[in-house]
Short mmCIF file of C-alpha atoms in Angstrom, two decimals:
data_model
loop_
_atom_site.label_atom_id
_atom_site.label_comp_id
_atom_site.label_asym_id
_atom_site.label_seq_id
_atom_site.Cartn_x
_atom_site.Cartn_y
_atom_site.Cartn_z
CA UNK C 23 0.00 0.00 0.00
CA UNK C 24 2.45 2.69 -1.23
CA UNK C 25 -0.22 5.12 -3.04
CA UNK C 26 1.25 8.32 -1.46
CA UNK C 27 5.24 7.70 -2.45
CA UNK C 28 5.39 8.31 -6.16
CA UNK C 29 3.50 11.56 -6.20
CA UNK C 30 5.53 14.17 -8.01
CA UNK C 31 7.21 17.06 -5.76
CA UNK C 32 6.85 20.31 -6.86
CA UNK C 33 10.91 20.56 -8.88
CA UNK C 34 9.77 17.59 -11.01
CA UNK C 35 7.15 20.11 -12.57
CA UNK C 36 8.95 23.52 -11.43
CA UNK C 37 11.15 23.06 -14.96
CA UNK C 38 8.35 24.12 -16.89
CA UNK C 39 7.12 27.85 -17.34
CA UNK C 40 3.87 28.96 -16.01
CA UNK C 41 4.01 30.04 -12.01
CA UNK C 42 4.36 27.89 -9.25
CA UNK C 43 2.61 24.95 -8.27
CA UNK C 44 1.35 24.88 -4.15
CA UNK C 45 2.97 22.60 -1.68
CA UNK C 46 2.22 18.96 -1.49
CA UNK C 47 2.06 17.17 1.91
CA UNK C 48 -0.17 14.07 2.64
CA UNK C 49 -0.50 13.04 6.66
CA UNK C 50 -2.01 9.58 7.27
CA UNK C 51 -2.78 8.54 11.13
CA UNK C 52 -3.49 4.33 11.25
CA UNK C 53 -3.79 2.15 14.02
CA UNK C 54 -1.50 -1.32 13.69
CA UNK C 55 -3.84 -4.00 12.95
CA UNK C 56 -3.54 -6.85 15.41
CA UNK C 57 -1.08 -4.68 17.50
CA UNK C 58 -3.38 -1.48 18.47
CA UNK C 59 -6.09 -1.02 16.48
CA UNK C 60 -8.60 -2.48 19.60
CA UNK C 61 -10.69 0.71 20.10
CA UNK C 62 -8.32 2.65 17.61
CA UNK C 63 -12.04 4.61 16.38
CA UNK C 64 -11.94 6.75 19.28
CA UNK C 65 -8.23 8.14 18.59
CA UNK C 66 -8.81 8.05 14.88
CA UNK C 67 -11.54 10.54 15.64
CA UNK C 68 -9.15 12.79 17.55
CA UNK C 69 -6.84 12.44 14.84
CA UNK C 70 -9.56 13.29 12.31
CA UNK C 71 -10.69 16.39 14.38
CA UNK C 72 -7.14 17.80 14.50
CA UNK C 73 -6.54 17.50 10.55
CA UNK C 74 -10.23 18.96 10.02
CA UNK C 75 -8.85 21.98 12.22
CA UNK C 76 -6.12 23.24 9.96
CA UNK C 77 -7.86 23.96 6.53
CA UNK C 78 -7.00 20.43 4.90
CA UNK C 79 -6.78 20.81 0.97
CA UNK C 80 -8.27 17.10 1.39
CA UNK C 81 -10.05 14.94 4.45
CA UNK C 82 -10.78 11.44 3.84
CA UNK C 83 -11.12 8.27 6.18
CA UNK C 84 -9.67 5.94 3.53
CA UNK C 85 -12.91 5.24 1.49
CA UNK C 86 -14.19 8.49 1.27
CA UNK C 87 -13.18 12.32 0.97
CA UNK C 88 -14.84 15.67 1.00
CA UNK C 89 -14.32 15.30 -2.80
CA UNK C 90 -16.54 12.29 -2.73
CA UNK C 91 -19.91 13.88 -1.28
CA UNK C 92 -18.41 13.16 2.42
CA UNK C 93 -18.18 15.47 5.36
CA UNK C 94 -15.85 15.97 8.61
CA UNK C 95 -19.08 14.31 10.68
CA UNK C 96 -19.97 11.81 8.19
CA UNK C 97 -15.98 10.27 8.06
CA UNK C 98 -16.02 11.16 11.81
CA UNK C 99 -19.46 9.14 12.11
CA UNK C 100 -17.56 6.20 9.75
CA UNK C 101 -14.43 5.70 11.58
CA UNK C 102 -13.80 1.85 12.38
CA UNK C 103 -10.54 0.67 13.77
CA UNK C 104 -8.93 -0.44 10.06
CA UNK C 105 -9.76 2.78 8.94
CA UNK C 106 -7.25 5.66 8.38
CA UNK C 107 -6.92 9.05 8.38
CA UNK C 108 -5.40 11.40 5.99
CA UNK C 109 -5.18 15.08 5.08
CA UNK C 110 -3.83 17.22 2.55
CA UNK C 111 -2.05 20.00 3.06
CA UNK C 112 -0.48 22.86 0.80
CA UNK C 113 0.98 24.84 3.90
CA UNK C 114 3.61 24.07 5.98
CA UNK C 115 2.71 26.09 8.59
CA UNK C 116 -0.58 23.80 8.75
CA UNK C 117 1.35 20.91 8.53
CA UNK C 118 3.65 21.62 12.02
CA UNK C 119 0.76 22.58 13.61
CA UNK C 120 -1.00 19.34 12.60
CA UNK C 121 2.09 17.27 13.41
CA UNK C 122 2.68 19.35 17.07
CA UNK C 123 -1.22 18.65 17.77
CA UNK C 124 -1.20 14.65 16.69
CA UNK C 125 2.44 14.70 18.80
CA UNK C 126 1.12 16.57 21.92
CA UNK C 127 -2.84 14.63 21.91
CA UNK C 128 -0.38 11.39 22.33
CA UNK C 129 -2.80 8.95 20.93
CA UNK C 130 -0.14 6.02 20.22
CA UNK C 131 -1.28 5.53 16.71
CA UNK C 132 1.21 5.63 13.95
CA UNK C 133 1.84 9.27 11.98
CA UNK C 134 3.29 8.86 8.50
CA UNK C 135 3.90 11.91 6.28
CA UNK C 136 4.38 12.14 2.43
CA UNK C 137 6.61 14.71 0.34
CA UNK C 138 9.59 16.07 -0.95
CA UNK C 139 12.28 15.29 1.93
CA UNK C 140 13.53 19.20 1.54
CA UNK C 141 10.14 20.73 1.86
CA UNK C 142 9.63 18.09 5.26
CA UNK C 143 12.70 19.71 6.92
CA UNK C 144 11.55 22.59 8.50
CA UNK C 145 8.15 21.73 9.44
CA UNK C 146 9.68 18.30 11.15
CA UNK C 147 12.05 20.00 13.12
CA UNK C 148 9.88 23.18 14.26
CA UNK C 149 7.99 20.39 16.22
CA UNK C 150 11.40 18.62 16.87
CA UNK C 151 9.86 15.20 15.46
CA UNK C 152 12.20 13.46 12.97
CA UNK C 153 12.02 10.04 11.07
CA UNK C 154 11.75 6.67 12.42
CA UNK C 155 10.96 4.62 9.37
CA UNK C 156 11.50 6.50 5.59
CA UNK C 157 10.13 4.87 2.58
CA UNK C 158 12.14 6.36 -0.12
CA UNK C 159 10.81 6.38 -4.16
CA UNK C 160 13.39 5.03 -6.31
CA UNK C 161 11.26 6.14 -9.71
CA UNK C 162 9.11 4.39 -12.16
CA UNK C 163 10.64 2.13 -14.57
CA UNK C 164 10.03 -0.14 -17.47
CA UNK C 165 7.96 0.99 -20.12
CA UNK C 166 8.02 4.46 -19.53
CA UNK C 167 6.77 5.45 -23.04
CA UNK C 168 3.47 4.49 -21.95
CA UNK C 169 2.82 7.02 -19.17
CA UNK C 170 1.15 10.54 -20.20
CA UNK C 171 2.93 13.63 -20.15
CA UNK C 172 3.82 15.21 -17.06
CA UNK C 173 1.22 17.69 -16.54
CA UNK C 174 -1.26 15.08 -16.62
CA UNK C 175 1.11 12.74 -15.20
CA UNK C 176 1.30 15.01 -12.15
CA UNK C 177 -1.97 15.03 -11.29
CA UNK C 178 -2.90 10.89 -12.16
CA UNK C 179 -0.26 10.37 -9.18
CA UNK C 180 -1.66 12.44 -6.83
CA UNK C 181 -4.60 9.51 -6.92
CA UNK C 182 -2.18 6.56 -5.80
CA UNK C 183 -4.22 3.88 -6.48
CA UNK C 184 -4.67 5.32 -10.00
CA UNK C 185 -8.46 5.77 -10.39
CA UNK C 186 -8.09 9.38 -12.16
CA UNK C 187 -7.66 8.30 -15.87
CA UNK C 188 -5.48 10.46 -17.79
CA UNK C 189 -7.98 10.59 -20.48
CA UNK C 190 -10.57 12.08 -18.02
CA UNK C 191 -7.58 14.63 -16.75
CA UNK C 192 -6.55 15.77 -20.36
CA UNK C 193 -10.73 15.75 -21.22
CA UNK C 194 -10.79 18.03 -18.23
CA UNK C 195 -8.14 20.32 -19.48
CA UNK C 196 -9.77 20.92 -22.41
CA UNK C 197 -12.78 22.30 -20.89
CA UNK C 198 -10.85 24.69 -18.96
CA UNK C 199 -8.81 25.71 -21.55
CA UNK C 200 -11.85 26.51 -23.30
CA UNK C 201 -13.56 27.83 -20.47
CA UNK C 202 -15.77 25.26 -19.73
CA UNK C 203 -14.67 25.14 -16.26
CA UNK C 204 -13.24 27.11 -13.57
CA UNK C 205 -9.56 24.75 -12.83
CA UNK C 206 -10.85 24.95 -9.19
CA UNK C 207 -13.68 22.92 -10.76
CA UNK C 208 -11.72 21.05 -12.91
CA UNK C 209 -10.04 20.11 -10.06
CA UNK C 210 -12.65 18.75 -7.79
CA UNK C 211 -14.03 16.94 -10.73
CA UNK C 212 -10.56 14.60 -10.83
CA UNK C 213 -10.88 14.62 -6.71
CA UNK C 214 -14.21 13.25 -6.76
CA UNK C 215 -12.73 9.67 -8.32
CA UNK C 216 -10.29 8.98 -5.83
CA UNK C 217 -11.43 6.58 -2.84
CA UNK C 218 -8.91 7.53 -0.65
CA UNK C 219 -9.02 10.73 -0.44
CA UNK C 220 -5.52 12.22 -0.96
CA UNK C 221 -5.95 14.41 -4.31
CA UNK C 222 -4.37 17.71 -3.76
CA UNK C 223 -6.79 19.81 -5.41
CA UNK C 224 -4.81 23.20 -5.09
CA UNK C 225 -2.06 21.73 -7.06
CA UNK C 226 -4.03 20.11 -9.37
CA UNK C 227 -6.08 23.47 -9.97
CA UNK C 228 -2.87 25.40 -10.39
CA UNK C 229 -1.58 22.25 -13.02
CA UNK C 230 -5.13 22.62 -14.91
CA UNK C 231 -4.28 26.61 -15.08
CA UNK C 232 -1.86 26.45 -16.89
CA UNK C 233 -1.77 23.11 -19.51
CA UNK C 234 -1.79 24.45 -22.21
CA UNK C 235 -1.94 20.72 -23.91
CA UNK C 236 0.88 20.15 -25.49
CA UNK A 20 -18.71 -4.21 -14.74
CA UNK A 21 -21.84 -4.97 -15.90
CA UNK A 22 -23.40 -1.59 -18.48
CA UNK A 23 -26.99 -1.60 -19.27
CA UNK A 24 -27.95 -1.18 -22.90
CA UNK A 25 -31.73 -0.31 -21.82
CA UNK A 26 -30.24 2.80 -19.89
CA UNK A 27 -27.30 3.79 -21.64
CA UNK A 28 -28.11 6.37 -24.13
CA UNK A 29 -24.25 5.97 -25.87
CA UNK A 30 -23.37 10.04 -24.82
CA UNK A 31 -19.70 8.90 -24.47
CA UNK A 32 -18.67 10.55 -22.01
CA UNK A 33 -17.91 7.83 -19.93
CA UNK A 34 -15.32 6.39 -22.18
CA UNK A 35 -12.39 8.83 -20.85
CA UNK A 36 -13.29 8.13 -17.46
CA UNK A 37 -12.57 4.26 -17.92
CA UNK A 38 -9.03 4.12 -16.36
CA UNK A 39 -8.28 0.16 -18.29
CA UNK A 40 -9.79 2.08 -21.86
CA UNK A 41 -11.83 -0.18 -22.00
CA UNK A 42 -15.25 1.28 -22.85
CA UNK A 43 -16.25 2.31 -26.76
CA UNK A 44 -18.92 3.99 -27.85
CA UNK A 45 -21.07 1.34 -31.05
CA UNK A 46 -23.66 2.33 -33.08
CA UNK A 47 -25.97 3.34 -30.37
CA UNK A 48 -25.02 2.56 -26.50
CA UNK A 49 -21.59 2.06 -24.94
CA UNK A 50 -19.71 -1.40 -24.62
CA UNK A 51 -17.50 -2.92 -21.97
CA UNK A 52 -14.03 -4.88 -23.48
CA UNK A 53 -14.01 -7.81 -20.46
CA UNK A 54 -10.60 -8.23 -21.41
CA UNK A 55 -9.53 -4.75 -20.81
CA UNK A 56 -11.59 -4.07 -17.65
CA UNK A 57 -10.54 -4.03 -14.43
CA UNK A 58 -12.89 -4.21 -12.73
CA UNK A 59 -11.99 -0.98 -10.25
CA UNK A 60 -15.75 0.09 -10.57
CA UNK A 61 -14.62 3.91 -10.97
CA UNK A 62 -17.13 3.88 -13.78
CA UNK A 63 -19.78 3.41 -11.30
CA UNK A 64 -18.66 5.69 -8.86
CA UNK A 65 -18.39 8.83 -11.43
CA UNK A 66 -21.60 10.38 -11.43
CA UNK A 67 -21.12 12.00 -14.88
CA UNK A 68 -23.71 8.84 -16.09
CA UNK A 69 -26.56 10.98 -17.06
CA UNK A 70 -28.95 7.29 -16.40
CA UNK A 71 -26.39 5.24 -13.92
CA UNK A 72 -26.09 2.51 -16.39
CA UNK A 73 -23.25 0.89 -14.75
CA UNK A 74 -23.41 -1.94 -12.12
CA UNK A 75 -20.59 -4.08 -10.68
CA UNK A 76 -21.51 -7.48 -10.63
CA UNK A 77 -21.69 -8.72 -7.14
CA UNK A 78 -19.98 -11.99 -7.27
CA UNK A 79 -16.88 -12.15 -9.67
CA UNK A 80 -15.72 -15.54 -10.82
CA UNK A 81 -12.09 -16.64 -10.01
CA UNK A 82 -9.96 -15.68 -11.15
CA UNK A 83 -11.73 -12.44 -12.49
CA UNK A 84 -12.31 -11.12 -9.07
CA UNK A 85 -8.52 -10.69 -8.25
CA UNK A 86 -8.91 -7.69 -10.71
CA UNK A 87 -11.14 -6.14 -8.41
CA UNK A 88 -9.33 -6.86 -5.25
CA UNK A 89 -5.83 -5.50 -6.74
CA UNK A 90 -8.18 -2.51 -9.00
CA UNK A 91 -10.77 -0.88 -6.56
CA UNK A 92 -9.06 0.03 -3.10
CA UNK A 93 -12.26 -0.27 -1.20
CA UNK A 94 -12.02 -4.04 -2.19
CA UNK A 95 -10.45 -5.76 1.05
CA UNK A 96 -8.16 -8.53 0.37
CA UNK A 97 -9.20 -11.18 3.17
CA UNK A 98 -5.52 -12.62 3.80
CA UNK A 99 -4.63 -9.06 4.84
CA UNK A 100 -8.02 -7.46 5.32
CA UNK A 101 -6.13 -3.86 4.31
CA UNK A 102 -7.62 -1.98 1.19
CA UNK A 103 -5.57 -2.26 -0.98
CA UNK A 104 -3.21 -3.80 -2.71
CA UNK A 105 -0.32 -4.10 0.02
CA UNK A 106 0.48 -4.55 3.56
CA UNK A 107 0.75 -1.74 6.25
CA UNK A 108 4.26 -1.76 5.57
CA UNK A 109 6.65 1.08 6.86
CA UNK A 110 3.39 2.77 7.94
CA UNK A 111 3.21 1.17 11.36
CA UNK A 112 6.88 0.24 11.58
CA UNK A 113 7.14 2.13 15.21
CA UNK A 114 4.51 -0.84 16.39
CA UNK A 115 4.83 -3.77 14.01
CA UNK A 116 8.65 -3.41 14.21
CA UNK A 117 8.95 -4.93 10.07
CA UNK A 118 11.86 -3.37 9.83
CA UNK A 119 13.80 -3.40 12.58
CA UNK A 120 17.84 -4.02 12.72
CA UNK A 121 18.74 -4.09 9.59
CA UNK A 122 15.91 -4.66 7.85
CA UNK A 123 15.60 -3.23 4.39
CA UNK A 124 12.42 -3.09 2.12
CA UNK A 125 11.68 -3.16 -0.72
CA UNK A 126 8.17 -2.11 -2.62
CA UNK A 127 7.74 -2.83 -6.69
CA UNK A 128 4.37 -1.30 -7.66
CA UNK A 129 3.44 -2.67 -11.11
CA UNK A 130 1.39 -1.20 -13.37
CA UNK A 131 1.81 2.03 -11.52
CA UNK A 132 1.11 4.65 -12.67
CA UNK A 133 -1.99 4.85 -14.42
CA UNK A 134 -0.47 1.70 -17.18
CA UNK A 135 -1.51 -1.39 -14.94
CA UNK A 136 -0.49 -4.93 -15.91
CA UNK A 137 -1.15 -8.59 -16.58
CA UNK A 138 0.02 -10.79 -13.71
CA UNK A 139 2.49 -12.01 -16.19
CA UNK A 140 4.46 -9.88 -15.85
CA UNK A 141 3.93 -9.34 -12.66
CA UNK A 142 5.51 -12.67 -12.16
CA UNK A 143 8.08 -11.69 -14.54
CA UNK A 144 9.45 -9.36 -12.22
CA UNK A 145 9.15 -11.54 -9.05
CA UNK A 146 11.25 -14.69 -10.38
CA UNK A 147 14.63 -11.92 -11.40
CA UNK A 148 13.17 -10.62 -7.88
CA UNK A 149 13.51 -14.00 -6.04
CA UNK A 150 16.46 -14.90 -8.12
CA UNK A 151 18.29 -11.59 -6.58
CA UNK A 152 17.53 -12.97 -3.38
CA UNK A 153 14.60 -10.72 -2.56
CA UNK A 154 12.23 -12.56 0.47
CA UNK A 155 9.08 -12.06 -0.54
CA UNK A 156 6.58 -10.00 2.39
CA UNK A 157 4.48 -12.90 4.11
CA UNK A 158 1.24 -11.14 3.98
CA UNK A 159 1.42 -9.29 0.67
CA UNK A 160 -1.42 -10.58 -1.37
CA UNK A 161 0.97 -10.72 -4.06
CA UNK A 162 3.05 -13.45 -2.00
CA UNK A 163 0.10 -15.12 -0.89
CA UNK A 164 -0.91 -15.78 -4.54
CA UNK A 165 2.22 -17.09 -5.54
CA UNK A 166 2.73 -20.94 -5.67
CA UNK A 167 6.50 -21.18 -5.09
CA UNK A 168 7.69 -18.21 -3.06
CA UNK A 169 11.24 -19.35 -3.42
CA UNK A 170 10.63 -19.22 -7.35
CA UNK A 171 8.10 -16.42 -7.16
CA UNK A 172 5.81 -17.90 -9.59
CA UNK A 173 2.12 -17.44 -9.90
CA UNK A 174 -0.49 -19.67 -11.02
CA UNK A 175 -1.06 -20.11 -14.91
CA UNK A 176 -4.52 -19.50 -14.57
CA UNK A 177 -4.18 -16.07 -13.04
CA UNK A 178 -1.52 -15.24 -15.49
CA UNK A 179 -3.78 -13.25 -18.35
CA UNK A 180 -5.92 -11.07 -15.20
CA UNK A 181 -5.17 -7.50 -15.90
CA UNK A 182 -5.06 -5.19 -13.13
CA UNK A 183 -4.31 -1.86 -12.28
CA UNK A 184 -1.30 -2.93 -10.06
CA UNK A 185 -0.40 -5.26 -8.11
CA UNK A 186 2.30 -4.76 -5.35
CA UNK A 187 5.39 -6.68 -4.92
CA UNK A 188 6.90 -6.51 -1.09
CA UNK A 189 10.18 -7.67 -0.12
CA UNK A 190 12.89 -7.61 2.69
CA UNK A 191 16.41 -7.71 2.02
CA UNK A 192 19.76 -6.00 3.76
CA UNK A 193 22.06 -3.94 2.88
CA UNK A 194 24.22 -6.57 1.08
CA UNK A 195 21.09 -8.18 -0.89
CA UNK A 196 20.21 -4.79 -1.96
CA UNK A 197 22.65 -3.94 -5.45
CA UNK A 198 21.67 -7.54 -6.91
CA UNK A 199 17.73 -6.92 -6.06
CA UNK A 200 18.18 -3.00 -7.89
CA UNK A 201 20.28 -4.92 -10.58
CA UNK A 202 17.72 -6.91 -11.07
CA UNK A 203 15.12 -4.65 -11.58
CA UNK A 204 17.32 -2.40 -13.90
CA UNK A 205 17.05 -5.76 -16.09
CA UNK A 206 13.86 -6.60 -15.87
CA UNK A 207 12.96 -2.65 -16.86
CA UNK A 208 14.04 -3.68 -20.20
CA UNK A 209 11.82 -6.84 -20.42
CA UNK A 210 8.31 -5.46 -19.78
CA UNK A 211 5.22 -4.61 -20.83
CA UNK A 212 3.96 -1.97 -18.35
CA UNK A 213 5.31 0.47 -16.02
CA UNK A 214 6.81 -0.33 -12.13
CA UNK A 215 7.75 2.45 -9.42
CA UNK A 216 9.93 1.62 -6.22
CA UNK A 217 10.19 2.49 -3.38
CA UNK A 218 13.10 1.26 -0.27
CA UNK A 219 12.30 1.36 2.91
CA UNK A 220 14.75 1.44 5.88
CA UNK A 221 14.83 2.08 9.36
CA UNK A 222 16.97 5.27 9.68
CA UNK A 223 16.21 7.24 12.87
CA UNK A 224 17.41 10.48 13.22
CA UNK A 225 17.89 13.68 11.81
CA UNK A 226 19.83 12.72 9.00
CA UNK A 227 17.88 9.37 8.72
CA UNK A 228 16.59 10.35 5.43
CA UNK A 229 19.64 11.18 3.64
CA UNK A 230 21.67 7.92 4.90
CA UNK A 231 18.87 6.23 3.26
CA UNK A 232 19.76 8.16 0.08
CA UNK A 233 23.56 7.04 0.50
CA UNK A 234 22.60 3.59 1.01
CA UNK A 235 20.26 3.88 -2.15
CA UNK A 236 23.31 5.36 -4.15
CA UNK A 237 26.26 3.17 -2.84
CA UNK A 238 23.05 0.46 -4.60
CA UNK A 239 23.05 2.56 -7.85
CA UNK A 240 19.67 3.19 -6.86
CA UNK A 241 18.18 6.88 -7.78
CA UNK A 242 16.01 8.18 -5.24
CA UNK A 243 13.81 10.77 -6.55
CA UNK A 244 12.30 13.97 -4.12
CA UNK A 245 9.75 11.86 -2.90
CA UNK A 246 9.43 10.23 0.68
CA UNK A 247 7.13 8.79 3.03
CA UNK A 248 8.40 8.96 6.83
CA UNK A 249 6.80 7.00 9.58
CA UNK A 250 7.43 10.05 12.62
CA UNK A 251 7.63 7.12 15.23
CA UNK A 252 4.41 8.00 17.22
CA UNK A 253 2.86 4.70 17.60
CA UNK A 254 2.58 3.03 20.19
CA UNK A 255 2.15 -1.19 21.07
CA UNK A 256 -0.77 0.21 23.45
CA UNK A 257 -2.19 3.42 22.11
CA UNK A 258 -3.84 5.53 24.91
CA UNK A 259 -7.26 5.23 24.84
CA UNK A 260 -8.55 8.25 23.53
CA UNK A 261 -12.02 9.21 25.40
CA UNK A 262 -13.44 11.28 22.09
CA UNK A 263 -16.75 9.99 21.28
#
C-alpha cells in the first residue's frame, strides 16, 4: 500500500514555465492492525478532528473524501478501527501545527507523512519530530513510453491507487482551456474519483491553469 | 462491470473516465471490453452517467475477481483485510517493528502509474526478484498468490488477469540490496507496463533520510524527491482516547 510515495514534488514540474505549483504534503494517522487497532475509532476521531482543524486541501477516512460527497461528521461518524486518516495540506505552517497537535494529543497511533524530503525539513524539526521509518521512491521504470505527459502525469499520481484516468484529466483540461470550467472545478471533478481521499486539489487546480496541452 | 444497454443512451462521455480504456462507444449505446476491464468500478462511482447505467456485478468468478481486489481500493483482500493492494508496511513500523535491525524493504508497484499490468508480468518481475535474493513480504497478497515463493511464480490460470497494479513486497539487507536493484534495472528492459519503487529502511534520526539516500546510491539506486516517513508515534498500546 504505497499510493502516497510516487506523487511528483513540486521541482519535477517547477522546470516548466507557467508560475508555481502549491505545496504537497499528505498526513495519514493508522492504528496497527492486530497490534493497536482495539478501540483505535476513538483516537482516529481525535486524529480526524485535528486535521479537520487546519484547513486540509483534502479529508478522507480511507474510502471516502470531502471530494466524494463526504463530510468531517460523516468520516467522523464512519471511523472503524482499520480505517485511516489522511489530510492534505499545501501549507507548511498547517502541517507543524498538525504534526505538534497529533504529537502533543499522544494517541499512540502511527503518523506517517508524504513529500519532498527538503520541503519536510523545516516543518519536522519546528515540532522537533524526525524520522523513524523512511520509505524512499526510487522512480518508475520499465515501459516508460506508456505514461502521459507530465502535466497530466502530475496530477494521475496524486490519486495513488490510479483511479483518475489520464484521459478524463486531459478531457478536463480541455474544458478549462476553453472555459468550460473554472480549474478549481476542474479540479474537484478529478478529486471526486479517488477513494482515498488524498488528491491535492490546489495543485491540481494550479496544473489545470496552466496546460496548455501540449 | 456490468453496463446496461436499456439505460445507456451511448453520450460517451464515460469512455475517458474508464481508467483500463476499456469502454467504446457502437452504433448506439456504450460497450464494456471484459478483457480490458478491471474491474476498479470507478465507472460506477463517477456520477457523470446521465442514467447510472453501470453496475458491478456482485460476485466475480475466479480468477476475475482478483482484478477487483488489486483494482478498486475499497475491495479488502481477506488474507490481509487492508484496502488495498499491500500490507501496512513502513506505515506502522514504530509498532509492528517490520523493519527493525537491519531490515531493508523493498516495494515494486506494477502497473503504476496509471499503465496497470497482466500478472504475467507481474511474475516476470518476481522470479529476477527471487532470483536476486529478494524474500518475498508474508502477507502481501501478491506473496500469498504465488505458488512457489522461493521461485516467485504465480499460477497459470491467473496469469492473463489484468489489473491496475499489483504490489510486490520484499525484505532484504544492505548486502542483498545492489543484486535486487540490478535486477530490476534488467527486468525494466523486459516489460510490458510500467513499475515504481520504493526502499524502505529504518533510519532514525535527523539525517535518517539522507543515509537512506547514500545507502540507495552506494546500490546505484536513484532516489527521486519523494518520501514517506513514519514520525515514530505509535505506540504497542495506544492511549485510549475518550473522544466519542
Amino acid at each position: 500500500m504505497t499510493h502516497s510515495l510516487h506523487r511528483f514534488a513540486r521541482e519535477d514540474i517547477f522546470s516548466h514555465e507557467g508560475g508555481e505549483v502549491p505545496w504537497d504534503f499528505v498526513v495519514m494517522v493508522m492504528a496497527c492492525q492486530g497490534q493497536n487497532d482495539d478501540g483505535a475509532e476513538g483516537g482516529l476521531r481525535r486524529a480526524l478532528d485535528i486535521l479537520a482543524s487546519r484547513d486540509p486541501i483534502n479529508l478522507s477516512d480511507g474510502e471516502g473524501s470531502l471530494f466524494t460527497g463526504e463530510t468531517t461528521q460523516s468520516l467522523r461518524d464512519a471511523m472503524v478501527p482499520t480505517s485511516y486518516v489522511a489530510g492534505v495540506y499545501s501549507d507548511p505552517d498547517d502541517l507543524s501545527d498538525v504534526l505538534e497537535e497529533l504529537k502533543a494529543a499522544d494517541l499512540g497511533l502511527s503518523v506517517v507523512i508524504t513529500g519532498d524530503p527538503d520541503d519536510l525539513q523545516r516543518p519536522l524539526s519546528r515540532v522537533d519530530l524526525e524520522a523513524h521509518t523512511v520509505n524512499l521512491s526510487l522512480g518508475t521504470h520499465g515501459d516508460t513510453e506508456k505514461l502521459p505527459r507530465d502535466e497530466i502525469l502530475g496530477m494521475a499520481l496524486m490519486c495513488g491507487h490510479g483511479l483518475v484516468a489520464p484521459g478524463y484529466i486531459a478531457a478536463i483540461s480541455g474544458d478549462v482551456r476553453k472555459g468550460l470550467l473554472d480549474a478549481r472545478a476542474g479540479a474537484e471533478k478529478l478529486a471526486a474519483l479517488c477513494t482515498c481521499g488524498i488528491f491535492n486539489v490546489a495543485v491540481a487546480a494550479a496544473l489545470l491553469g496552466r496546460d496548455d496541452g501540449r | 462491470m456490468i453496463l446496461s444497454e436499456e439505460l445507456c443512451i451511448g453520450c460517451g462521455e464515460c469512455v475517458v473516465v474508464c481508467p483500463g480504456g476499456a469502454i467504446s462507444v457502437g452504433a448506439d449505446v456504450a460497450c464494456i471490453d471484459r478483457d480490458l476491464c478491471f474491474e476498479c468500478c470507478v465507472c460506477h462511482r463517477w456520477d457523470g452517467c446521465p442514467t447510472h447505467a453501470f453496475e458491478p456485478e456482485t460476485s466475480l468468478p475466479w480468477p476475475r475477481s482478483l482484478r477487483r481486489l488489486f483494482s478498486d481500493p475499497l475491495a479488502l483482500f481477506e488474507g490481509t483485510s487492508v484496502s488495498g493492494r499491500g500490507t501496512e508496511e513502513m506505515k506502522t513500523d514504530d509498532v509492528s517493528d517490520r523493519f527493525a535491525g537491519d531490515v531493508l524493504g523493498i516495494s515494486v508497484d506494477v502497473g503504476r502509474p496509471n499503465v496497470g499490468t497482466r500478472f504475467d508480468e507481474v511474475e516476470r518481475i518476481c522470479a529476477v526478484l527471487a532470483e536476486a535474493g529478494l524474500r518475498f513480504a508474508p502477507d502481501n497478497p501478491v506473496t500469498e498468490l504465488m505458488d512457489d515463493v522461493r521461485r516467485g511464480t504465480l499460477p497459470e490460470e491467473i496469469r492473463d488477469e489484468r489489473v491496475l497494479s499489483a504490489v510486490i513486497e520484499g525484505l532484504t539487507d544492505l548486502w542483498g540490496l545492489p543484486p535486487v536493484l540490478s535486477a530490476l534495472e534488467k527486468v525494466a528492459g523486459n516489460v510490458d507496463t510500467v513499475f515504481s519503487v520504493g526502499l524502505i529502511a529504518r533510519t532514525p534520526g535527523p539525517d535518517g533520510i539522507e543515509r537512506l539516500k547514500s545507502i540507495a546510491r552506494g546500490a546505484r539506486g536513484c532516489p527521486r524527491p519523494s518520501a514517506k516517513i513514519n514520525l515514530g508515534l505509535g505506540k504497542k498500546s495506544h492511549g485510549s482516547s475518550d473522544c466519542p
